[in-house]
Amino acid sequence: MKNVNVAIVGATGAVGTKILEKLVERKFPAKSIKLLASKRSAGVEIKAAGETYIVHETTPEAFEGIDIAFFSAGGSISEKFAHEAVKRGAVVIDNTSFFRMDPNTPLVVPEVNPQELEKHSGIIANPNCSTIQMVAALKPIKDQYGLNRLIVSTYQAVSGAGAEAIDELADQSKQFSERSEIKAEVLPSSSAERHYPIAFNAIPQIDLFDESGYTLEELKMINETKKIFNDYEMSVAATCVRLPVVSGHSESVYIEIDKDNVTVADIHAILKNAPGVVLQDDPATQLYPMPLYSEGKDEVFVGRIRKDLNHPRGFHLWIVSDNLLKGAALNSVQIAEKLLD
Ligand code: A2P
């Protein structure tokens, strides 16, 4: 497959706009790029690298002649249109959670499990943003030393909840500084019964709760990590928290490896050579990753690596990446690039 016709569903959204940017920036061999969104946006013009693209309404017929379709318009739109695209000959790269746990749909991070791509039958799922950056950093450690236990707490940016959530953080920050009433309508989830301000707050709920007491975001991290590593024995726990950060998810990760006598220097050596990973770990010069500085960057940044003080095979890490890039748009475009290899 070379010189393909591409469509982006959700092209006006937080992730969709980044997919277009990445396709252009990485000189993806696209013959044409068709932007799709809701009927409301039909006719809207989007500019990228000097080109003007017109947005069209998403309909089944819009996928005629499309070879690769990126979807990032929410699970219900993927449910409605992904098969329509596949029926018309497209390969779908889906950014929503809709197909991720389907056993017939590969869930792919190109640095971690590219071999899964061969098994696709039309749809490939892009994992959850928090999962992607974590598995990209942990994969080389797991390969070298084994990994039997993982406990992650996330500090997630509002852009993961879409353009509306970014606007809400900006509006609430203004309302706060003007001492006016703070309006909360989007977070923790637009379908949640109660909404809370995100400005100057931390919300320990991302997406809705399951009857287990975990949120759907936490369960995504747990289940997707096992699927991507193809390791269902591994013990994984997650707590996901939303912070008033625009872009860049941060994660405090505790791991227990299989091998004894591994040092922080050993982990440093592995991460220095890991694809897509940048080691930023020097307490003496206060070097550690932060979301503000990961914004707009493609890599996964890792620092604050420490040996646990009690468990001989336990390590703590701090992992940060731009959730809209490696966590979403970039990973999707890298999947498409692998398909063309
Ligand atoms: P639109 O701008 O026309 O509403 P975000 O993740 O930033 O919230 O963006 C969601 C994306 O999903 C937007 O591009 C949005 O387009 C798109 N979208 C929402 N509803 C539909 C729909 N019914 N059909 C196609 N795209 C949709």
PDB file of C-alpha atoms and ligand atoms in Angstrom, residues 9-16 36-42 55 57-58 72-74 77 80-81 159 161-164, ligand 1:
ATOM      1  CA  VAL A   9     -13.078  11.191  11.292  1.00  0.00           C
ATOM      2  CA  GLY A  10     -13.289  13.760  14.103  1.00  0.00           C
ATOM      3  CA  ALA A  11     -10.931  16.051  12.169  1.00  0.00           C
ATOM      4  CA  THR A  12     -12.105  19.156  14.065  1.00  0.00           C
ATOM      5  CA  GLY A  13     -11.406  17.612  17.490  1.00  0.00           C
ATOM      6  CA  ALA A  14      -8.432  17.725  19.840  1.00  0.00           C
ATOM      7  CA  VAL A  15      -6.897  14.500  18.484  1.00  0.00           C
ATOM      8  CA  GLY A  16      -8.145  14.771  14.871  1.00  0.00           C
ATOM      9  CA  LEU A  36     -14.740  14.322   8.306  1.00  0.00           C
ATOM     10  CA  ALA A  37     -16.704  15.485  11.342  1.00  0.00           C
ATOM     11  CA  SER A  38     -20.339  16.053  12.284  1.00  0.00           C
ATOM     12  CA  LYS A  39     -22.872  17.746  10.000  1.00  0.00           C
ATOM     13  CA  ARG A  40     -22.349  20.927  12.070  1.00  0.00           C
ATOM     14  CA  SER A  41     -18.793  21.284  10.797  1.00  0.00           C
ATOM     15  CA  ALA A  42     -19.463  20.561   7.104  1.00  0.00           C
ATOM     16  CA  VAL A  55     -14.494  19.393   6.408  1.00  0.00           C
ATOM     17  CA  GLU A  57     -20.052  15.318   7.073  1.00  0.00           C
ATOM     18  CA  THR A  58     -19.326  11.719   8.127  1.00  0.00           C
ATOM     19  CA  SER A  72     -11.330   9.940  16.707  1.00  0.00           C
ATOM     20  CA  ALA A  73     -14.891  11.127  17.187  1.00  0.00           C
ATOM     21  CA  GLY A  74     -16.014   8.989  20.139  1.00  0.00           C
ATOM     22  CA  ILE A  77     -19.241   7.174  15.851  1.00  0.00           C
ATOM     23  CA  LYS A  80     -21.696   3.423  13.551  1.00  0.00           C
ATOM     24  CA  PHE A  81     -19.135   4.036  10.795  1.00  0.00           C
ATOM     25  CA  SER A 159      -7.101  17.560  26.641  1.00  0.00           C
ATOM     26  CA  ALA A 161     -11.332  14.687  27.537  1.00  0.00           C
ATOM     27  CA  GLY A 162     -11.455  16.699  24.313  1.00  0.00           C
ATOM     28  CA  ALA A 163     -11.576  20.303  23.192  1.00  0.00           C
ATOM     29  CA  GLU A 164     -14.585  21.073  25.457  1.00  0.00           C
TER      30      GLU A 164
HETATM   31  P1  A2P B   1     -17.678  18.464  15.367  1.00  0.00           P
HETATM   32  O1  A2P B   1     -16.610  19.485  15.590  1.00  0.00           O
HETATM   33  O2  A2P B   1     -18.347  18.614  14.054  1.00  0.00           O
HETATM   34  O3  A2P B   1     -18.624  18.318  16.530  1.00  0.00           O
HETATM   35  P2  A2P B   1     -13.119  16.237  20.788  1.00  0.00           P
HETATM   36  O4  A2P B   1     -12.550  14.871  21.082  1.00  0.00           O
HETATM   37  O5  A2P B   1     -12.083  17.303  20.762  1.00  0.00           O
HETATM   38  O6  A2P B   1     -14.280  16.564  21.663  1.00  0.00           O
HETATM   39  O7  A2P B   1     -13.688  16.174  19.285  1.00  0.00           O
HETATM   40  C1  A2P B   1     -14.708  15.301  18.899  1.00  0.00           C
HETATM   41  C2  A2P B   1     -14.702  15.147  17.386  1.00  0.00           C
HETATM   42  O8  A2P B   1     -15.777  14.259  17.047  1.00  0.00           O
HETATM   43  C3  A2P B   1     -14.970  16.446  16.636  1.00  0.00           C
HETATM   44  O9  A2P B   1     -14.237  16.463  15.439  1.00  0.00           O
HETATM   45  C4  A2P B   1     -16.452  16.335  16.328  1.00  0.00           C
HETATM   46  O10 A2P B   1     -16.888  17.065  15.216  1.00  0.00           O
HETATM   47  C5  A2P B   1     -16.569  14.864  16.041  1.00  0.00           C
HETATM   48  N1  A2P B   1     -17.973  14.433  16.103  1.00  0.00           N
HETATM   49  C6  A2P B   1     -18.868  14.651  17.077  1.00  0.00           C
HETATM   50  N2  A2P B   1     -20.091  14.163  16.739  1.00  0.00           N
HETATM   51  C7  A2P B   1     -19.936  13.603  15.516  1.00  0.00           C
HETATM   52  C8  A2P B   1     -20.820  12.947  14.597  1.00  0.00           C
HETATM   53  N3  A2P B   1     -22.113  12.755  14.884  1.00  0.00           N
HETATM   54  N4  A2P B   1     -20.322  12.526  13.418  1.00  0.00           N
HETATM   55  C9  A2P B   1     -19.014  12.723  13.100  1.00  0.00           C
HETATM   56  N5  A2P B   1     -18.130  13.357  13.915  1.00  0.00           N
HETATM   57  C10 A2P B   1     -18.585  13.794  15.093  1.00  0.00           C
END
